[in-house]
Short mmCIF file of C-alpha atoms in Angstrom, two decimals:
data_model
loop_
_atom_site.label_atom_id
_atom_site.label_comp_id
_atom_site.label_asym_id
_atom_site.label_seq_id
_atom_site.Cartn_x
_atom_site.Cartn_y
_atom_site.Cartn_z
CA MET A 1 -56.46 66.15 -77.74
CA PRO A 2 -53.68 64.28 -79.56
CA PRO A 3 -54.53 62.28 -82.68
CA GLU A 4 -55.15 58.56 -82.43
CA ILE A 5 -51.89 56.88 -83.36
CA PRO A 6 -52.08 53.14 -84.04
CA LEU A 7 -49.55 50.95 -82.35
CA SER A 8 -47.41 48.94 -84.69
CA ALA A 9 -47.22 45.24 -84.03
CA ASN A 10 -43.76 45.43 -82.55
CA VAL A 11 -44.05 48.57 -80.38
CA TYR A 12 -44.06 46.47 -77.24
CA HIS A 13 -42.19 43.56 -78.79
CA ASN A 14 -39.22 43.57 -76.44
CA ARG A 15 -41.02 44.69 -73.32
CA SER A 16 -41.20 42.43 -70.32
CA ALA A 17 -44.37 40.38 -70.21
CA SER A 18 -44.25 40.37 -66.41
CA TYR A 19 -45.95 43.76 -66.31
CA ARG A 20 -49.02 42.54 -68.15
CA ALA A 21 -49.16 38.79 -67.73
CA THR A 22 -51.19 38.59 -64.52
CA PRO A 23 -54.93 38.97 -65.26
CA LEU A 24 -56.50 41.71 -63.15
CA ASN A 25 -59.15 39.27 -61.88
CA ASP A 26 -56.33 37.31 -60.21
CA ASP A 27 -54.71 40.47 -58.83
CA ALA A 28 -55.89 41.14 -55.26
CA GLY A 29 -54.31 44.59 -55.23
CA ALA A 30 -56.41 45.51 -58.26
CA GLN A 31 -59.60 43.71 -57.23
CA PHE A 32 -59.65 44.87 -53.63
CA VAL A 33 -57.64 48.04 -52.96
CA LEU A 34 -57.87 49.59 -56.44
CA GLU A 35 -61.35 48.42 -57.33
CA SER A 36 -62.67 50.43 -60.30
CA LYS A 37 -66.10 51.81 -59.40
CA GLY A 38 -65.62 55.56 -59.16
CA LYS A 39 -67.08 58.52 -61.03
CA TRP A 40 -64.95 61.39 -62.33
CA TRP A 41 -65.81 63.60 -59.37
CA HIS A 42 -64.64 60.88 -57.00
CA ALA A 43 -61.25 60.97 -58.74
CA GLY A 44 -61.37 64.75 -58.31
CA TYR A 45 -61.81 64.32 -54.55
CA HIS A 46 -58.88 61.88 -54.42
CA LEU A 47 -56.63 64.23 -56.43
CA THR A 48 -57.55 67.23 -54.30
CA THR A 49 -56.77 65.34 -51.10
CA ALA A 50 -53.44 64.20 -52.59
CA ILE A 51 -52.38 67.76 -53.50
CA VAL A 52 -54.26 70.32 -51.38
CA GLY A 53 -53.16 69.72 -47.81
CA PRO A 54 -51.64 71.54 -44.83
CA THR A 55 -48.39 71.90 -46.79
CA ILE A 56 -50.02 74.91 -48.46
CA LEU A 57 -49.57 76.69 -45.12
CA ALA A 58 -45.85 76.78 -46.03
CA LEU A 59 -46.42 78.85 -49.21
CA PRO A 60 -45.77 82.26 -47.58
CA TYR A 61 -42.48 80.80 -46.31
CA VAL A 62 -41.70 79.61 -49.85
CA PHE A 63 -42.08 83.19 -51.09
CA ARG A 64 -39.61 84.23 -48.41
CA GLY A 65 -36.94 82.52 -50.53
CA LEU A 66 -38.24 83.83 -53.87
CA GLY A 67 -39.89 87.22 -53.40
CA TRP A 68 -43.11 88.41 -55.03
CA GLY A 69 -42.17 88.31 -58.70
CA LEU A 70 -40.19 85.07 -58.88
CA GLY A 71 -42.54 83.49 -56.33
CA PHE A 72 -45.65 84.07 -58.44
CA PHE A 73 -43.80 83.00 -61.58
CA CYS A 74 -42.69 79.70 -60.02
CA LEU A 75 -46.03 78.99 -58.35
CA THR A 76 -48.01 79.68 -61.52
CA THR A 77 -45.57 77.88 -63.83
CA MET A 78 -45.41 74.76 -61.68
CA GLY A 79 -49.19 74.73 -61.39
CA LEU A 80 -49.57 74.86 -65.18
CA VAL A 81 -46.83 72.30 -65.75
CA THR A 82 -48.32 69.80 -63.27
CA PHE A 83 -51.82 70.18 -64.76
CA TYR A 84 -50.32 69.61 -68.21
CA ALA A 85 -48.20 66.67 -67.00
CA TYR A 86 -51.11 64.93 -65.27
CA TYR A 87 -53.28 65.45 -68.33
CA LEU A 88 -50.62 63.90 -70.58
CA MET A 89 -50.31 60.93 -68.24
CA SER A 90 -54.07 60.41 -68.30
CA LEU A 91 -53.93 60.40 -72.12
CA VAL A 92 -51.22 57.73 -72.05
CA LEU A 93 -53.31 55.64 -69.67
CA ASP A 94 -56.39 56.10 -71.89
CA PHE A 95 -54.39 55.14 -74.97
CA CYS A 96 -53.18 51.92 -73.37
CA GLU A 97 -56.65 51.08 -72.03
CA LYS A 98 -58.24 51.39 -75.48
CA ARG A 99 -55.81 48.76 -76.72
CA GLY A 100 -56.56 46.30 -73.97
CA ARG A 101 -53.53 47.26 -71.86
CA ARG A 102 -55.13 48.92 -68.85
CA HIS A 103 -52.52 50.03 -66.35
CA ILE A 104 -53.50 50.72 -62.76
CA ARG A 105 -50.03 51.27 -61.29
CA PHE A 106 -47.47 53.94 -62.11
CA ARG A 107 -44.54 51.51 -61.96
CA GLU A 108 -46.10 49.10 -64.45
CA LEU A 109 -47.08 51.90 -66.82
CA ALA A 110 -43.55 53.33 -66.82
CA ALA A 111 -41.89 49.94 -67.28
CA ASP A 112 -44.24 48.94 -70.09
CA VAL A 113 -44.14 52.17 -72.11
CA LEU A 114 -40.40 52.70 -71.65
CA GLY A 115 -39.59 49.03 -72.09
CA SER A 116 -37.23 48.91 -69.12
CA GLY A 117 -37.23 46.48 -66.13
CA TRP A 118 -35.17 48.90 -64.02
CA MET A 119 -37.78 51.66 -64.52
CA PHE A 120 -40.30 49.46 -62.69
CA TYR A 121 -38.06 49.40 -59.61
CA PHE A 122 -37.08 53.06 -59.95
CA VAL A 123 -40.70 54.23 -59.83
CA MET A 124 -41.57 51.75 -57.09
CA THR A 125 -38.65 52.98 -54.96
CA ILE A 126 -39.54 56.66 -55.45
CA GLN A 127 -43.24 56.01 -54.77
CA THR A 128 -42.39 54.06 -51.63
CA ALA A 129 -40.19 56.90 -50.37
CA ILE A 130 -42.87 59.51 -51.10
CA ASN A 131 -45.82 57.57 -49.72
CA THR A 132 -44.05 56.40 -46.58
CA GLY A 133 -42.59 59.86 -46.05
CA ILE A 134 -46.02 61.45 -46.32
CA GLY A 135 -47.43 58.82 -43.96
CA ILE A 136 -44.77 59.71 -41.39
CA GLY A 137 -45.18 63.44 -41.98
CA THR A 138 -48.97 63.46 -41.66
CA ILE A 139 -48.86 61.51 -38.40
CA LEU A 140 -46.22 63.92 -37.08
CA LEU A 141 -48.23 67.00 -38.10
CA ALA A 142 -51.44 65.54 -36.70
CA GLY A 143 -49.67 64.91 -33.39
CA GLU A 144 -48.42 68.50 -33.43
CA CYS A 145 -51.99 69.75 -34.06
CA ILE A 146 -53.28 67.90 -31.01
CA GLN A 147 -50.31 69.19 -29.00
CA LEU A 148 -51.21 72.78 -29.96
CA LEU A 149 -54.82 72.30 -28.88
CA TYR A 150 -53.69 70.62 -25.67
CA ALA A 151 -51.20 73.39 -24.85
CA SER A 152 -53.87 76.05 -25.33
CA LEU A 153 -56.16 74.28 -22.86
CA LEU A 154 -53.51 73.03 -20.40
CA PRO A 155 -50.35 75.13 -20.75
CA LYS A 156 -48.60 73.16 -17.99
CA GLY A 157 -49.82 69.74 -19.07
CA ALA A 158 -47.46 66.79 -18.75
CA LEU A 159 -48.15 65.07 -22.08
CA GLN A 160 -45.35 65.13 -24.67
CA LEU A 161 -45.41 65.17 -28.47
CA TYR A 162 -44.83 61.42 -28.73
CA HIS A 163 -47.97 60.80 -26.65
CA PHE A 164 -50.05 62.64 -29.24
CA ILE A 165 -48.29 60.85 -32.09
CA ALA A 166 -49.23 57.56 -30.41
CA MET A 167 -52.88 58.69 -30.24
CA VAL A 168 -52.86 59.59 -33.94
CA THR A 169 -51.24 56.26 -34.81
CA VAL A 170 -54.01 54.35 -33.05
CA VAL A 171 -56.65 56.28 -35.00
CA MET A 172 -54.76 55.62 -38.25
CA ILE A 173 -54.57 51.89 -37.50
CA VAL A 174 -58.37 51.84 -37.26
CA LEU A 175 -58.94 53.97 -40.38
CA ALA A 176 -56.38 51.97 -42.36
CA GLN A 177 -58.70 48.97 -42.27
CA ILE A 178 -61.01 50.68 -44.80
CA PRO A 179 -60.36 48.13 -47.55
CA THR A 180 -60.52 50.08 -50.82
CA PHE A 181 -59.36 53.36 -52.30
CA HIS A 182 -62.84 53.94 -53.74
CA ALA A 183 -64.33 53.68 -50.23
CA LEU A 184 -62.44 56.87 -49.31
CA ARG A 185 -64.48 59.03 -51.71
CA HIS A 186 -66.74 60.51 -49.01
CA ILE A 187 -63.79 61.04 -46.67
CA ASN A 188 -61.95 62.83 -49.47
CA LEU A 189 -64.95 65.04 -50.22
CA GLY A 190 -64.80 66.02 -46.56
CA SER A 191 -61.07 66.67 -46.99
CA LEU A 192 -61.80 69.02 -49.91
CA ILE A 193 -64.29 70.97 -47.79
CA LEU A 194 -61.87 71.11 -44.85
CA SER A 195 -59.12 72.55 -47.07
CA LEU A 196 -61.42 75.38 -48.10
CA GLY A 197 -62.44 75.84 -44.47
CA TYR A 198 -58.99 76.35 -43.01
CA THR A 199 -57.91 78.39 -46.04
CA PHE A 200 -60.64 80.96 -45.39
CA LEU A 201 -59.91 80.94 -41.65
CA VAL A 202 -56.18 81.51 -42.20
CA VAL A 203 -56.73 84.20 -44.82
CA GLY A 204 -59.18 86.00 -42.54
CA ALA A 205 -56.76 85.70 -39.62
CA CYS A 206 -53.90 87.11 -41.73
CA ILE A 207 -56.00 90.08 -42.87
CA ASN A 208 -57.00 90.76 -39.27
CA ALA A 209 -53.38 90.40 -38.10
CA GLY A 210 -52.23 92.84 -40.77
CA ARG A 211 -54.64 95.46 -39.48
CA SER A 212 -53.82 95.01 -35.80
CA LYS A 213 -51.52 97.31 -33.82
CA ASN A 214 -49.22 94.34 -33.21
CA ALA A 215 -48.77 93.60 -36.91
CA PRO A 216 -45.13 92.86 -37.82
CA GLN A 217 -43.24 95.41 -39.85
CA ARG A 218 -43.43 94.34 -43.47
CA ASP A 219 -40.12 93.46 -45.07
CA TYR A 220 -39.91 91.51 -48.33
CA SER A 221 -36.14 91.66 -48.77
CA LEU A 222 -34.25 88.46 -49.59
CA GLU A 223 -30.97 87.15 -48.14
CA SER A 224 -28.08 89.58 -48.33
CA THR A 225 -25.64 87.28 -50.16
CA GLU A 226 -26.17 86.01 -53.68
CA ALA A 227 -25.20 82.42 -52.77
CA ALA A 228 -27.78 82.30 -49.96
CA ARG A 229 -30.46 83.71 -52.28
CA VAL A 230 -29.73 81.04 -54.91
CA PHE A 231 -29.79 78.18 -52.41
CA ASN A 232 -33.00 79.46 -50.81
CA ALA A 233 -34.63 79.87 -54.20
CA PHE A 234 -33.97 76.26 -55.22
CA THR A 235 -35.05 74.99 -51.81
CA SER A 236 -38.30 76.92 -52.26
CA ILE A 237 -38.78 75.45 -55.74
CA SER A 238 -38.34 71.95 -54.29
CA ILE A 239 -40.99 72.68 -51.66
CA ILE A 240 -43.40 73.91 -54.36
CA ALA A 241 -42.74 70.71 -56.30
CA ALA A 242 -43.57 68.68 -53.20
CA ILE A 243 -46.75 70.70 -52.64
CA PHE A 244 -47.99 70.26 -56.23
CA GLY A 245 -46.79 66.68 -56.58
CA ASN A 246 -48.75 63.53 -55.91
CA GLY A 247 -46.98 60.68 -57.71
CA ILE A 248 -50.05 58.44 -57.65
CA LEU A 249 -52.17 59.63 -60.60
CA PRO A 250 -52.32 56.19 -62.29
CA GLU A 251 -53.52 54.65 -59.03
CA ILE A 252 -56.17 57.38 -58.72
CA GLN A 253 -57.28 56.87 -62.33
CA ALA A 254 -57.48 53.13 -61.58
CA THR A 255 -60.39 53.83 -59.20
CA LEU A 256 -62.53 55.06 -62.10
CA ALA A 257 -65.10 52.71 -63.54
CA PRO A 258 -63.89 51.74 -67.03
CA PRO A 259 -63.75 53.12 -69.59
CA ALA A 260 -61.81 55.96 -67.94
CA THR A 261 -61.23 57.85 -71.20
CA GLY A 262 -61.75 61.60 -70.78
CA LYS A 263 -62.79 61.41 -67.13
CA MET A 264 -59.49 62.53 -65.64
CA LEU A 265 -59.61 65.90 -67.39
CA LYS A 266 -62.81 66.68 -65.49
CA ALA A 267 -61.26 65.44 -62.27
CA LEU A 268 -58.15 67.57 -62.84
CA THR A 269 -60.27 70.64 -63.57
CA LEU A 270 -62.16 70.21 -60.28
CA CYS A 271 -58.89 69.73 -58.40
CA TYR A 272 -57.15 72.75 -59.92
CA VAL A 273 -60.07 75.08 -59.22
CA ILE A 274 -59.59 74.23 -55.54
CA ILE A 275 -55.82 74.60 -55.95
CA PHE A 276 -56.18 78.08 -57.47
CA VAL A 277 -58.43 79.29 -54.65
CA THR A 278 -56.43 77.85 -51.77
CA PHE A 279 -52.83 78.24 -52.98
CA PHE A 280 -53.05 81.85 -54.08
CA ALA A 281 -55.29 83.04 -51.25
CA ILE A 282 -52.97 81.75 -48.52
CA THR A 283 -49.82 82.85 -50.35
CA ILE A 284 -50.96 86.43 -50.92
CA ALA A 285 -52.46 86.95 -47.46
CA GLY A 286 -49.65 85.27 -45.54
CA TYR A 287 -46.67 86.73 -47.36
CA TYR A 288 -48.23 90.22 -47.54
CA VAL A 289 -48.58 90.34 -43.75
CA PHE A 290 -45.42 88.50 -42.60
CA GLY A 291 -42.99 88.93 -45.50
CA ASN A 292 -39.55 87.51 -44.76
CA LYS A 293 -40.64 86.70 -41.21
CA SER A 294 -42.95 83.97 -42.53
CA THR A 295 -42.48 80.56 -40.89
CA PRO A 296 -42.84 77.10 -42.52
CA ASN A 297 -46.31 76.95 -40.96
CA ILE A 298 -48.24 80.21 -41.20
CA LEU A 299 -50.15 79.27 -38.02
CA ASN A 300 -46.90 79.71 -36.10
CA SER A 301 -46.57 83.21 -37.55
CA LEU A 302 -50.04 84.04 -36.27
CA LEU A 303 -49.06 82.79 -32.81
CA PRO A 304 -45.51 84.13 -32.30
CA VAL A 305 -43.40 82.90 -29.39
CA ASN A 306 -42.14 86.40 -28.61
CA GLY A 307 -45.15 88.62 -28.71
CA PRO A 308 -48.92 88.69 -28.32
CA PRO A 309 -51.06 86.32 -30.42
CA LEU A 310 -52.28 87.77 -33.70
CA VAL A 311 -55.33 85.51 -33.95
CA SER A 312 -58.26 84.67 -31.70
CA GLU A 313 -57.91 81.36 -29.88
CA TRP A 314 -61.16 80.00 -31.32
CA VAL A 315 -60.06 80.78 -34.89
CA LEU A 316 -56.73 79.04 -34.35
CA ALA A 317 -58.39 76.08 -32.64
CA LEU A 318 -60.90 75.66 -35.47
CA ALA A 319 -58.21 75.92 -38.17
CA VAL A 320 -56.03 73.39 -36.35
CA ALA A 321 -59.02 71.04 -35.96
CA PHE A 322 -59.73 71.26 -39.70
CA VAL A 323 -56.08 70.55 -40.50
CA LEU A 324 -56.03 67.63 -38.07
CA LEU A 325 -59.07 65.98 -39.63
CA GLN A 326 -57.73 66.44 -43.16
CA LEU A 327 -54.40 64.88 -42.23
CA PHE A 328 -56.15 61.57 -41.57
CA ALA A 329 -57.57 61.61 -45.12
CA ILE A 330 -54.19 62.48 -46.66
CA ALA A 331 -52.43 59.67 -44.79
CA LEU A 332 -55.06 57.22 -46.02
CA VAL A 333 -54.76 58.32 -49.66
CA TYR A 334 -51.00 57.95 -49.79
CA SER A 335 -51.10 54.64 -47.93
CA GLN A 336 -53.09 53.01 -50.72
CA VAL A 337 -50.02 52.20 -52.83
CA ALA A 338 -48.44 50.37 -49.90
CA PHE A 339 -51.73 48.62 -49.17
CA GLU A 340 -52.22 47.41 -52.74
CA VAL A 341 -48.68 45.97 -52.75
CA MET A 342 -49.43 44.15 -49.49
CA GLU A 343 -52.80 42.93 -50.76
CA LYS A 344 -51.36 41.74 -54.06
CA LYS A 345 -48.89 39.55 -52.18
CA SER A 346 -51.06 38.42 -49.26
CA ALA A 347 -54.70 38.23 -50.37
CA ASP A 348 -56.58 35.58 -52.35
CA THR A 349 -59.09 36.83 -54.93
CA ARG A 350 -60.90 33.47 -54.88
CA GLN A 351 -62.17 34.36 -51.43
CA GLY A 352 -64.16 37.42 -50.40
CA MET A 353 -62.63 40.73 -49.46
CA PHE A 354 -63.93 40.29 -45.91
CA SER A 355 -63.25 36.58 -45.59
CA LYS A 356 -61.14 35.48 -42.63
CA ARG A 357 -58.41 34.41 -45.08
CA ASN A 358 -58.05 38.00 -46.35
CA LEU A 359 -59.19 40.00 -43.33
CA VAL A 360 -56.54 38.71 -40.89
CA PRO A 361 -53.47 39.44 -43.12
CA ARG A 362 -54.91 42.86 -43.96
CA LEU A 363 -55.36 43.70 -40.29
CA ILE A 364 -51.85 42.56 -39.37
CA LEU A 365 -49.96 44.12 -42.29
CA ARG A 366 -51.72 47.48 -42.22
CA THR A 367 -51.32 47.70 -38.45
CA ILE A 368 -47.58 47.03 -38.74
CA TYR A 369 -47.26 49.65 -41.49
CA MET A 370 -48.98 52.34 -39.43
CA LEU A 371 -47.00 51.43 -36.30
CA LEU A 372 -43.77 51.90 -38.24
CA CYS A 373 -44.93 55.28 -39.59
CA GLY A 374 -45.91 56.36 -36.09
CA PHE A 375 -42.59 55.24 -34.62
CA PHE A 376 -40.54 57.18 -37.16
CA ALA A 377 -42.81 60.23 -36.75
CA ALA A 378 -42.05 60.24 -33.02
CA MET A 379 -38.34 59.64 -33.61
CA LEU A 380 -37.85 62.25 -36.37
CA PRO A 381 -39.80 65.41 -35.45
CA PHE A 382 -37.93 67.57 -37.99
CA PHE A 383 -39.76 66.77 -41.19
CA ALA A 384 -39.83 70.22 -42.85
CA ASP A 385 -36.29 69.91 -44.24
CA ILE A 386 -36.86 66.31 -45.29
CA SER A 387 -39.95 67.31 -47.30
CA SER A 388 -37.92 69.62 -49.55
CA VAL A 389 -35.48 66.77 -50.25
CA VAL A 390 -38.40 64.46 -51.07
CA GLY A 391 -39.77 67.12 -53.41
CA ALA A 392 -36.52 67.36 -55.32
CA ILE A 393 -35.64 63.68 -55.66
CA GLY A 394 -39.17 62.26 -55.58
CA PHE A 395 -41.93 64.46 -56.94
CA ILE A 396 -39.89 66.18 -59.66
CA PRO A 397 -38.99 62.91 -61.48
CA LEU A 398 -42.50 61.44 -61.16
CA ASP A 399 -44.58 64.56 -61.83
CA PHE A 400 -42.40 66.90 -63.90
CA ILE A 401 -40.30 64.53 -66.04
CA LEU A 402 -41.84 61.07 -66.55
CA PRO A 403 -45.30 62.18 -67.84
CA MET A 404 -43.74 64.10 -70.72
CA LEU A 405 -41.36 61.23 -71.48
CA LEU A 406 -44.19 58.69 -71.40
CA TYR A 407 -46.26 60.85 -73.77
CA ASN A 408 -43.44 61.22 -76.28
CA MET A 409 -42.71 57.49 -76.17
CA THR A 410 -46.39 56.54 -76.57
CA PHE A 411 -47.66 59.02 -79.18
CA LYS A 412 -44.29 59.65 -80.86
CA PRO A 413 -45.01 63.25 -81.96
CA SER A 414 -42.87 64.57 -84.79
CA LYS A 415 -39.56 66.05 -83.68
CA SER A 416 -40.56 69.19 -85.55
CA SER A 417 -43.83 69.52 -83.62
CA ARG A 418 -44.41 72.07 -80.88
CA ILE A 419 -45.60 69.52 -78.30
CA TYR A 420 -42.45 67.44 -78.70
CA TRP A 421 -40.18 70.38 -77.91
CA ILE A 422 -42.43 71.65 -75.10
CA ASN A 423 -42.12 68.23 -73.48
CA ILE A 424 -38.35 68.04 -74.02
CA SER A 425 -37.92 71.56 -72.63
CA ILE A 426 -39.90 70.70 -69.48
CA ILE A 427 -37.83 67.53 -69.01
CA VAL A 428 -34.52 69.41 -69.33
CA VAL A 429 -35.54 72.37 -67.14
CA PHE A 430 -36.95 70.27 -64.32
CA THR A 431 -34.11 67.76 -64.44
CA GLY A 432 -31.78 70.66 -63.76
CA ALA A 433 -34.12 72.14 -61.15
CA GLY A 434 -34.40 68.75 -59.45
CA LEU A 435 -30.63 68.30 -59.24
CA LEU A 436 -30.04 71.83 -57.94
CA GLY A 437 -33.02 71.57 -55.61
CA ALA A 438 -31.75 68.29 -54.18
CA PHE A 439 -28.34 69.85 -53.54
CA ALA A 440 -29.84 72.96 -51.92
CA SER A 441 -32.28 70.92 -49.82
CA ILE A 442 -29.63 68.50 -48.59
CA ARG A 443 -27.39 71.48 -47.78
CA LYS A 444 -30.14 73.03 -45.64
CA LEU A 445 -30.77 69.68 -43.97
CA ILE A 446 -27.10 69.49 -43.00
CA LEU A 447 -27.02 73.11 -41.77
CA ASP A 448 -30.10 72.50 -39.59
CA ALA A 449 -28.83 69.16 -38.28
CA SER A 450 -27.59 70.73 -35.03
CA GLN A 451 -31.21 71.48 -34.09
CA PHE A 452 -32.37 67.90 -34.56
CA LYS A 453 -33.01 65.77 -31.52
CA LEU A 454 -34.53 62.30 -31.67
CA PHE A 455 -37.90 61.96 -29.92
CA SER A 456 -37.97 65.72 -29.29
CA ASN A 457 -41.06 67.34 -27.80
CA ASN A 458 -40.96 70.07 -30.46
CA VAL A 459 -41.18 69.87 -34.23
CA VAL A 460 -38.14 71.50 -35.80
CA VAL A 461 -39.22 73.93 -38.52
#
């Protein structure tokens, strides 16, 4: 725990008052969407839902671009760095709260601590891209899950992918009317349990597939050319960043009943226990069995197009059902930032949360938001490549760079101290990794562009 460092009178002297002038009791986004009533374990559920999702099914594919040694190094390092980064950010939030400057939004925290108006808009833009992208991606993946179940029951059925995306969108419109982040705590506990459920199902299926007579020949070799290996490695690192990233820790900490001091460490510990179990179990089992034949979704490896299925239908159906249900929770969690922006602009705190004055705008705005996410999910069914780009240009700045910068600016550790240079080193390394990852990810997106077809019936992976 860092020492208590008093703020001098002029630390925030030149910083814009606009980020702290509006009292929270007049802020509908704070009072309604980000109401502060939660316990530490509730924050743990929110964090776990934000990080541990179906994207972990891509981890064997990530190792396809890294191999065993570098893969474990990157996975472990980025896990430790994100835990450290989120812990530092929670300390900065605690520090500000103790001095009467409670921040409940990432963009306001960054702008206030760094004393920059453009930082407010930078973080808001990145968060918007991440949260909307995840909203689109979860609806797309949920539609694909229903399509898989439908195809297994009716192989010659007439329904197309966009029909299932429309179904998911309708469900999301209904669920989106849950008014507060805190109200999702039970849903997110269910999400945590579901993640463990499909992890154990997939691991068991991989072990069984590895023992079957139809098991693929194991090959862990990387690309033959050095350039291809480098590009694939940085693309894989970007995907890992996207998997570990969340970009909404201040908003999650805002749901804690004040004072929040010390509570996020417990929440992070709960979250990372689940991360350790799920991430490493799926990675080891999936990559061991499928090696460089791993697909971006390990379920597709278990059900190859050319060859007999390597998993029982009931196991696959149950795993897909678990994934489907969790996707609804993930979409809700990442929608909260958009909802609190809408509520802050449209709602009136002088009237009740469920008053007609506030209920009607909430219904209209959240419905429009989900309809837009559903439309783009149907139009762009090739989200795997986009996710690696989002990881490089979105999650890396918010989760691997800004927390260390915010800590150094807030606590001002000595330039001769170990923590100062650890933070600077992380900033430099991940700035470089983010730039290279963005280049590699965009390159892959361009190379795969010939496969993309708007409103396609198949998700391009």
